[in-house]
Amino acid sequence: MIPLSTCFALVLLATQAYCIPAIGNQKRQSTLPSFVNTYAPIVYLHSTENYFPSDLSAQLANTKPEVNYTVVSGAPNPLTLDNLDSLNALGGTSVYLTSIDDTTSNPQPQWLKGVVPDSTGKTDGAVSCSIIVCDYGNGTVDAYYMYFYAYNWGGTVLGLNFDDHVGDWEHTMTRFSNGVPQTMWLSQHEDGEAFDFSAIPKYNNGLRPIVYSANGSHANYATSGTHDHTIPGLDLPFGVFLVDYTNDGYLWDPTLNAYYASVSFPSGTTPVFASYDSSTPVNWLNFVGAWGDEQYPTSYPGQYDIFGEYRYTSGPTGPEDKDLNRGDGTCPAGIPDPCVILPTVIAGEKV
Ligand SMILES: *[C@@H]1O[C@H](CO)[C@@H](O)[C@H](O)[C@H]1NC(C)=O
Ligand SMILES: *[C@@H]1O[C@H](CO)[C@@H](O)[C@H](O)[C@H]1NC(C)=O
Ligand SMILES: *[C@@H]1O[C@H](CO)[C@@H](O)[C@H](O)[C@H]1NC(C)=O
């Protein structure tokens, strides 16, 4: 237990407000604010989805850490959520958790498909969400709901797939003021949208906002329907667009199989994660590498490169890389700039 006096001292020494301090990876005394679950999103997965929310530990069991397509030597075996961050000293941001099986086989390895939520919305047996709470100590609390999928299917343009990759982290963030939800951020590819919390439709007209996870890419939208988004940098002729599809195919309640942690920034920049209880692994949150394979070289069977866009791209970094210290903003720093909080949702076109 961290003595209360230590916490108070740290707060007093602070030159600016920051998330409530925690020391190293030790447990902190505070408990999870109840509003984090009360107002947690309900996620709707698309009715044609093939790549469901996935277990974090399964990702480790089915991959090996590589740097430059070569297995990292000296890594712990097995890798677990408790020792994953030891890879930070063995390659750090160059480490890719690389599938042991060929991910391009037909059919693909089953573990890439994740776990279909059961009738209660639970991904039974799979911890597929990480909920991270940043308490600034001044009434403002940001709750990050980080959704994990073992695979991202990027969609098709002119019948060709782009941006398929192992590992997919998406998130929404709800900003609370004195326990009352104010705004929400929805991540969408390299970008996203921010809304007034009151603008987002609620599940059963209750307290919990509905988030639609796009088929394959798992980008988060506030409405059901079709959402155009061009591939950043892709300048195809004939005005071709890549499209995300959302609908209320499968109900997923991410709180039913989630790990909970707090984050604080005692030094200003480096996140310090702490769990709310003794049973929750937390060290993995410090891992700075990627949760999937490095982009396959063009010589790899099935890989292609059209106008600089690849079929198979690299896996993403984890929650620590999502700007968990947003201060005054609801959006991650600079995405988009300025951060516009939309007062209403715009319905997607119907499919
Ligand atoms: C959803 O993704 C699957 C691939 O996982 C694809 O076959 C299907 O056509 C997609 N659905 C839509 C509506 O695009
Ligand atoms: C990656 O490995 C290849 C082949 O062993 C080597 O030629 C290349 O220099 C390596 N690149 C880096 C960045 O280490
Ligand atoms: C709370 O603290 C954060 C971090 O210093 C700051 O960015 C934000 O403006 C503060 N909010 C209020 C309402 O004082």
GROMACS .gro file of C-alpha atoms in nm, chain A:
model
  351
    1MET     CA    1   0.000   0.000   0.000
    2ILE     CA    2   0.122   0.349  -0.077
    3PRO     CA    3   0.096   0.563   0.235
    4LEU     CA    4  -0.155   0.841   0.184
    5SER     CA    5   0.104   1.089   0.302
    6THR     CA    6   0.320   1.003   0.000
    7CYS     CA    7   0.039   1.082  -0.239
    8PHE     CA    8  -0.036   1.412  -0.074
    9ALA     CA    9   0.331   1.505  -0.079
   10LEU     CA   10   0.355   1.435  -0.449
   11VAL     CA   11   0.051   1.646  -0.519
   12LEU     CA   12   0.192   1.935  -0.317
   13LEU     CA   13   0.528   1.913  -0.490
   14ALA     CA   14   0.369   1.923  -0.831
   15THR     CA   15   0.414   2.239  -1.029
   16GLN     CA   16   0.108   2.155  -1.233
   17ALA     CA   17  -0.194   1.929  -1.204
   18TYR     CA   18  -0.147   1.579  -1.339
   19CYS     CA   19  -0.312   1.243  -1.303
   20ILE     CA   20  -0.303   1.120  -0.945
   21PRO     CA   21   0.045   0.985  -0.877
   22ALA     CA   22   0.129   0.621  -0.851
   23ILE     CA   23   0.470   0.483  -0.765
   24GLY     CA   24   0.622   0.243  -1.015
   25ASN     CA   25   0.391  -0.043  -1.087
   26GLN     CA   26   0.272  -0.075  -0.732
   27LYS     CA   27  -0.092  -0.079  -0.647
   28ARG     CA   28  -0.246   0.256  -0.573
   29GLN     CA   29  -0.493   0.311  -0.298
   30SER     CA   30  -0.771   0.467  -0.494
   31THR     CA   31  -1.051   0.262  -0.639
   32LEU     CA   32  -1.196   0.271  -0.985
   33PRO     CA   33  -1.443   0.561  -1.010
   34SER     CA   34  -1.785   0.398  -1.053
   35PHE     CA   35  -1.884   0.635  -1.333
   36VAL     CA   36  -1.619   0.474  -1.558
   37ASN     CA   37  -1.838   0.163  -1.588
   38THR     CA   38  -2.173   0.337  -1.546
   39TYR     CA   39  -2.113   0.541  -1.863
   40ALA     CA   40  -1.895   0.286  -2.049
   41PRO     CA   41  -1.970   0.240  -2.418
   42ILE     CA   42  -2.166  -0.049  -2.563
   43VAL     CA   43  -1.998  -0.150  -2.889
   44TYR     CA   44  -2.184  -0.279  -3.192
   45LEU     CA   45  -1.978  -0.500  -3.424
   46HIS     CA   46  -2.078  -0.534  -3.789
   47SER     CA   47  -2.305  -0.821  -3.892
   48THR     CA   48  -2.045  -0.942  -4.147
   49GLU     CA   49  -1.748  -0.905  -3.910
   50ASN     CA   50  -1.493  -1.187  -3.916
   51TYR     CA   51  -1.231  -1.041  -3.682
   52PHE     CA   52  -1.373  -1.013  -3.331
   53PRO     CA   53  -1.236  -0.868  -3.006
   54SER     CA   54  -0.944  -1.080  -2.893
   55ASP     CA   55  -0.758  -1.193  -2.587
   56LEU     CA   56  -0.443  -0.999  -2.503
   57SER     CA   57  -0.257  -1.303  -2.368
   58ALA     CA   58  -0.350  -1.507  -2.676
   59GLN     CA   59  -0.169  -1.248  -2.889
   60LEU     CA   60   0.149  -1.319  -2.692
   61ALA     CA   61   0.102  -1.696  -2.706
   62ASN     CA   62   0.060  -1.690  -3.085
   63THR     CA   63   0.347  -1.456  -3.168
   64LYS     CA   64   0.720  -1.422  -3.119
   65PRO     CA   65   0.902  -1.092  -3.082
   66GLU     CA   66   1.106  -0.991  -3.384
   67VAL     CA   67   1.325  -0.699  -3.484
   68ASN     CA   68   1.394  -0.663  -3.856
   69TYR     CA   69   1.222  -0.998  -3.921
   70THR     CA   70   1.462  -1.175  -3.682
   71VAL     CA   71   1.357  -1.328  -3.350
   72VAL     CA   72   1.477  -1.122  -3.054
   73SER     CA   73   1.728  -1.320  -2.855
   74GLY     CA   74   1.719  -1.316  -2.478
   75ALA     CA   75   1.347  -1.241  -2.459
   76PRO     CA   76   1.154  -1.407  -2.176
   77ASN     CA   77   0.989  -1.733  -2.273
   78PRO     CA   78   0.698  -1.745  -2.239
   79LEU     CA   79   0.617  -1.381  -2.289
   80THR     CA   80   0.339  -1.276  -2.052
   81LEU     CA   81   0.151  -0.958  -1.973
   82ASP     CA   82   0.376  -0.931  -1.668
   83ASN     CA   83   0.707  -0.940  -1.859
   84LEU     CA   84   0.617  -0.798  -2.202
   85ASP     CA   85   0.778  -0.466  -2.118
   86SER     CA   86   1.118  -0.634  -2.086
   87LEU     CA   87   1.121  -0.611  -2.468
   88ASN     CA   88   1.165  -0.236  -2.432
   89ALA     CA   89   1.533  -0.304  -2.355
   90LEU     CA   90   1.564  -0.554  -2.641
   91GLY     CA   91   1.461  -0.340  -2.936
   92GLY     CA   92   1.186  -0.118  -2.797
   93THR     CA   93   0.989   0.049  -3.074
   94SER     CA   94   1.156  -0.181  -3.331
   95VAL     CA   95   0.997  -0.491  -3.176
   96TYR     CA   96   0.708  -0.653  -3.361
   97LEU     CA   97   0.503  -0.934  -3.204
   98THR     CA   98   0.509  -1.156  -3.511
   99SER     CA   99   0.267  -1.437  -3.582
  100ILE     CA  100   0.414  -1.786  -3.550
  101ASP     CA  101   0.163  -1.915  -3.808
  102ASP     CA  102   0.138  -1.784  -4.164
  103THR     CA  103  -0.135  -1.518  -4.140
  104THR     CA  104  -0.194  -1.520  -4.517
  105SER     CA  105  -0.295  -1.886  -4.537
  106ASN     CA  106  -0.646  -1.980  -4.648
  107PRO     CA  107  -0.820  -2.035  -4.412
  108GLN     CA  108  -0.635  -1.803  -4.180
  109PRO     CA  109  -0.527  -1.921  -3.833
  110GLN     CA  110  -0.833  -1.924  -3.608
  111TRP     CA  111  -0.675  -1.713  -3.334
  112LEU     CA  112  -0.680  -1.409  -3.564
  113LYS     CA  113  -1.060  -1.422  -3.562
  114GLY     CA  114  -1.096  -1.339  -3.191
  115VAL     CA  115  -1.403  -1.429  -2.984
  116VAL     CA  116  -1.765  -1.369  -3.082
  117PRO     CA  117  -1.947  -1.199  -2.791
  118ASP     CA  118  -2.204  -1.424  -2.622
  119SER     CA  119  -2.569  -1.333  -2.564
  120THR     CA  120  -2.469  -1.106  -2.274
  121GLY     CA  121  -2.213  -0.922  -2.488
  122LYS     CA  122  -1.917  -1.086  -2.317
  123THR     CA  123  -1.612  -1.215  -2.506
  124ASP     CA  124  -1.605  -1.519  -2.282
  125GLY     CA  125  -1.255  -1.629  -2.189
  126ALA     CA  126  -1.092  -1.338  -2.373
  127VAL     CA  127  -0.978  -1.018  -2.205
  128SER     CA  128  -1.027  -0.792  -2.504
  129CYS     CA  129  -1.044  -0.444  -2.353
  130SER     CA  130  -0.816  -0.229  -2.143
  131ILE     CA  131  -0.979   0.055  -1.951
  132ILE     CA  132  -0.732   0.321  -1.844
  133VAL     CA  133  -0.824   0.609  -1.618
  134CYS     CA  134  -0.638   0.939  -1.604
  135ASP     CA  135  -0.745   1.147  -1.305
  136TYR     CA  136  -0.604   1.499  -1.327
  137GLY     CA  137  -0.692   1.564  -0.965
  138ASN     CA  138  -0.896   1.874  -1.047
  139GLY     CA  139  -1.232   1.713  -1.119
  140THR     CA  140  -1.139   1.616  -1.476
  141VAL     CA  141  -1.109   1.242  -1.538
  142ASP     CA  142  -1.041   1.084  -1.877
  143ALA     CA  143  -1.147   0.721  -1.921
  144TYR     CA  144  -0.991   0.539  -2.215
  145TYR     CA  145  -1.172   0.232  -2.343
  146MET     CA  146  -0.910   0.049  -2.549
  147TYR     CA  147  -1.049  -0.220  -2.777
  148PHE     CA  148  -0.823  -0.502  -2.888
  149TYR     CA  149  -0.863  -0.716  -3.199
  150ALA     CA  150  -0.608  -0.976  -3.313
  151TYR     CA  151  -0.643  -0.873  -3.678
  152ASN     CA  152  -0.736  -0.574  -3.890
  153TRP     CA  153  -0.894  -0.633  -4.231
  154GLY     CA  154  -0.847  -0.301  -4.407
  155GLY     CA  155  -1.118  -0.322  -4.673
  156THR     CA  156  -1.112  -0.319  -5.052
  157VAL     CA  157  -1.062  -0.064  -5.327
  158LEU     CA  158  -1.134  -0.184  -5.683
  159GLY     CA  159  -1.140  -0.538  -5.548
  160LEU     CA  160  -0.795  -0.513  -5.388
  161ASN     CA  161  -0.734  -0.536  -5.014
  162PHE     CA  162  -0.530  -0.271  -4.839
  163ASP     CA  163  -0.401  -0.227  -4.488
  164ASP     CA  164  -0.447  -0.577  -4.349
  165HIS     CA  165  -0.240  -0.628  -4.037
  166VAL     CA  166  -0.199  -0.842  -3.728
  167GLY     CA  167  -0.307  -0.667  -3.407
  168ASP     CA  168  -0.553  -0.376  -3.388
  169TRP     CA  169  -0.589  -0.126  -3.107
  170GLU     CA  170  -0.877   0.120  -3.131
  171HIS     CA  171  -1.018   0.338  -2.858
  172THR     CA  172  -1.280   0.576  -2.740
  173MET     CA  173  -1.222   0.822  -2.460
  174THR     CA  174  -1.483   0.982  -2.238
  175ARG     CA  175  -1.395   1.297  -2.046
  176PHE     CA  176  -1.572   1.342  -1.714
  177SER     CA  177  -1.604   1.655  -1.504
  178ASN     CA  178  -1.682   1.576  -1.140
  179GLY     CA  179  -1.825   1.240  -1.248
  180VAL     CA  180  -2.043   1.382  -1.525
  181PRO     CA  181  -1.954   1.279  -1.883
  182GLN     CA  182  -1.879   1.580  -2.104
  183THR     CA  183  -1.720   1.476  -2.432
  184MET     CA  184  -1.614   1.165  -2.623
  185TRP     CA  185  -1.333   1.086  -2.865
  186LEU     CA  186  -1.381   0.811  -3.125
  187SER     CA  187  -1.065   0.684  -3.296
  188GLN     CA  188  -1.090   0.621  -3.672
  189HIS     CA  189  -0.776   0.502  -3.849
  190GLU     CA  190  -0.508   0.773  -3.806
  191ASP     CA  191  -0.777   1.023  -3.716
  192GLY     CA  192  -1.109   1.037  -3.531
  193GLU     CA  193  -1.398   1.253  -3.417
  194ALA     CA  194  -1.491   1.424  -3.089
  195PHE     CA  195  -1.851   1.476  -2.978
  196ASP     CA  196  -2.049   1.623  -2.694
  197PHE     CA  197  -2.136   1.321  -2.482
  198SER     CA  198  -2.501   1.421  -2.494
  199ALA     CA  199  -2.497   1.399  -2.876
  200ILE     CA  200  -2.409   1.028  -2.885
  201PRO     CA  201  -2.709   0.790  -2.899
  202LYS     CA  202  -2.745   0.581  -2.580
  203TYR     CA  203  -2.808   0.211  -2.544
  204ASN     CA  204  -3.175   0.149  -2.453
  205ASN     CA  205  -3.203   0.526  -2.409
  206GLY     CA  206  -3.007   0.480  -2.087
  207LEU     CA  207  -2.669   0.607  -1.972
  208ARG     CA  208  -2.427   0.413  -2.192
  209PRO     CA  209  -2.324   0.555  -2.531
  210ILE     CA  210  -2.331   0.332  -2.839
  211VAL     CA  211  -2.014   0.299  -3.043
  212TYR     CA  212  -2.018   0.129  -3.383
  213SER     CA  213  -1.704  -0.066  -3.472
  214ALA     CA  214  -1.648  -0.075  -3.849
  215ASN     CA  215  -1.635  -0.408  -4.027
  216GLY     CA  216  -1.275  -0.531  -4.038
  217SER     CA  217  -1.099  -0.201  -3.961
  218HIS     CA  218  -1.275  -0.151  -3.626
  219ALA     CA  219  -1.272   0.228  -3.662
  220ASN     CA  220  -1.525   0.376  -3.418
  221TYR     CA  221  -1.832   0.569  -3.536
  222ALA     CA  222  -2.130   0.722  -3.362
  223THR     CA  223  -2.380   0.601  -3.620
  224SER     CA  224  -2.476   0.301  -3.826
  225GLY     CA  225  -2.427   0.311  -4.202
  226THR     CA  226  -2.156   0.381  -4.460
  227HIS     CA  227  -1.860   0.604  -4.382
  228ASP     CA  228  -1.629   0.720  -4.660
  229HIS     CA  229  -1.268   0.765  -4.577
  230THR     CA  230  -0.993   0.789  -4.832
  231ILE     CA  231  -0.671   0.611  -4.752
  232PRO     CA  232  -0.437   0.885  -4.630
  233GLY     CA  233  -0.196   0.966  -4.908
  234LEU     CA  234  -0.365   0.741  -5.162
  235ASP     CA  235  -0.442   0.929  -5.481
  236LEU     CA  236  -0.614   0.674  -5.698
  237PRO     CA  237  -0.768   0.779  -6.029
  238PHE     CA  238  -1.148   0.788  -6.084
  239GLY     CA  239  -1.220   0.920  -5.735
  240VAL     CA  240  -1.227   0.582  -5.566
  241PHE     CA  241  -1.287   0.581  -5.194
  242LEU     CA  242  -1.234   0.331  -4.919
  243VAL     CA  243  -1.550   0.287  -4.716
  244ASP     CA  244  -1.618   0.175  -4.359
  245TYR     CA  245  -1.943  -0.008  -4.282
  246THR     CA  246  -2.116  -0.010  -3.943
  247ASN     CA  247  -2.435  -0.167  -3.815
  248ASP     CA  248  -2.573  -0.328  -3.499
  249GLY     CA  249  -2.468  -0.682  -3.588
  250TYR     CA  250  -2.323  -0.805  -3.258
  251LEU     CA  251  -2.348  -0.638  -2.919
  252TRP     CA  252  -2.017  -0.626  -2.731
  253ASP     CA  253  -1.999  -0.502  -2.373
  254PRO     CA  254  -1.626  -0.434  -2.334
  255THR     CA  255  -1.652  -0.390  -1.955
  256LEU     CA  256  -1.735  -0.759  -1.905
  257ASN     CA  257  -1.383  -0.876  -1.995
  258ALA     CA  258  -1.151  -0.583  -1.933
  259TYR     CA  259  -0.836  -0.500  -1.742
  260TYR     CA  260  -0.853  -0.175  -1.548
  261ALA     CA  261  -0.558   0.053  -1.474
  262SER     CA  262  -0.486   0.412  -1.386
  263VAL     CA  263  -0.228   0.625  -1.560
  264SER     CA  264  -0.038   0.923  -1.426
  265PHE     CA  265   0.244   1.144  -1.544
  266PRO     CA  266   0.461   1.233  -1.245
  267SER     CA  267   0.748   1.339  -1.472
  268GLY     CA  268   0.525   1.516  -1.721
  269THR     CA  269   0.570   1.287  -2.020
  270THR     CA  270   0.631   0.923  -1.929
  271PRO     CA  271   0.311   0.739  -1.836
  272VAL     CA  272   0.308   0.543  -1.510
  273PHE     CA  273   0.046   0.269  -1.503
  274ALA     CA  274  -0.099   0.112  -1.190
  275SER     CA  275  -0.368  -0.149  -1.144
  276TYR     CA  276  -0.662  -0.107  -0.911
  277ASP     CA  277  -0.624  -0.456  -0.769
  278SER     CA  278  -0.356  -0.717  -0.715
  279SER     CA  279  -0.478  -0.959  -0.982
  280THR     CA  280  -0.458  -0.733  -1.286
  281PRO     CA  281  -0.142  -0.740  -1.498
  282VAL     CA  282  -0.018  -0.391  -1.571
  283ASN     CA  283   0.346  -0.412  -1.688
  284TRP     CA  284   0.239  -0.488  -2.045
  285LEU     CA  285   0.103  -0.135  -2.075
  286ASN     CA  286   0.463  -0.010  -2.078
  287PHE     CA  287   0.550  -0.209  -2.394
  288VAL     CA  288   0.642   0.039  -2.670
  289GLY     CA  289   0.666  -0.211  -2.957
  290ALA     CA  290   0.401  -0.326  -3.204
  291TRP     CA  291   0.125  -0.581  -3.142
  292GLY     CA  292   0.154  -0.747  -3.481
  293ASP     CA  293   0.386  -0.839  -3.766
  294GLU     CA  294   0.609  -0.584  -3.935
  295GLN     CA  295   0.490  -0.493  -4.285
  296TYR     CA  296   0.582  -0.782  -4.509
  297PRO     CA  297   0.848  -0.710  -4.773
  298THR     CA  298   0.724  -0.683  -5.134
  299SER     CA  299   0.882  -1.023  -5.197
  300TYR     CA  300   0.633  -1.180  -4.951
  301PRO     CA  301   0.367  -1.393  -5.126
  302GLY     CA  302   0.047  -1.192  -5.163
  303GLN     CA  303   0.202  -0.859  -5.067
  304TYR     CA  304   0.152  -0.574  -5.313
  305ASP     CA  305   0.221  -0.206  -5.330
  306ILE     CA  306  -0.003   0.021  -5.535
  307PHE     CA  307   0.067   0.393  -5.529
  308GLY     CA  308   0.258   0.337  -5.205
  309GLU     CA  309  -0.030   0.160  -5.033
  310TYR     CA  310   0.034  -0.195  -4.917
  311ARG     CA  311  -0.193  -0.491  -4.875
  312TYR     CA  312  -0.016  -0.601  -4.557
  313THR     CA  313   0.098  -0.326  -4.325
  314SER     CA  314   0.260  -0.323  -3.981
  315GLY     CA  315   0.083  -0.394  -3.655
  316PRO     CA  316   0.002  -0.100  -3.426
  317THR     CA  317   0.157   0.023  -3.105
  318GLY     CA  318  -0.037  -0.021  -2.782
  319PRO     CA  319  -0.235   0.201  -2.544
  320GLU     CA  320   0.070   0.390  -2.414
  321ASP     CA  321   0.111   0.550  -2.758
  322LYS     CA  322  -0.240   0.702  -2.775
  323ASP     CA  323  -0.164   1.032  -2.598
  324LEU     CA  324  -0.304   0.948  -2.256
  325ASN     CA  325  -0.226   1.297  -2.120
  326ARG     CA  326  -0.462   1.520  -2.318
  327GLY     CA  327  -0.485   1.806  -2.071
  328ASP     CA  328  -0.736   2.052  -2.205
  329GLY     CA  329  -0.821   1.855  -2.518
  330THR     CA  330  -1.050   1.562  -2.591
  331CYS     CA  331  -0.859   1.475  -2.908
  332PRO     CA  332  -0.505   1.333  -2.912
  333ALA     CA  333  -0.246   1.609  -2.963
  334GLY     CA  334  -0.270   1.750  -3.313
  335ILE     CA  335  -0.529   1.497  -3.442
  336PRO     CA  336  -0.721   1.683  -3.575
  337ASP     CA  337  -0.590   2.031  -3.508
  338PRO     CA  338  -0.783   2.220  -3.386
  339CYS     CA  339  -0.988   1.971  -3.186
  340VAL     CA  340  -1.353   2.033  -3.278
  341ILE     CA  341  -1.620   1.896  -3.044
  342LEU     CA  342  -1.918   1.813  -3.266
  343PRO     CA  343  -2.256   1.901  -3.113
  344THR     CA  344  -2.449   1.637  -3.310
  345VAL     CA  345  -2.388   1.307  -3.484
  346ILE     CA  346  -2.440   1.277  -3.858
  347ALA     CA  347  -2.601   0.953  -3.967
  348GLY     CA  348  -2.400   0.741  -4.209
  349GLU     CA  349  -2.555   0.676  -4.548
  350LYS     CA  350  -2.759   0.360  -4.540
  351VAL     CA  351  -2.600   0.061  -4.711
   0.00000   0.00000   0.00000
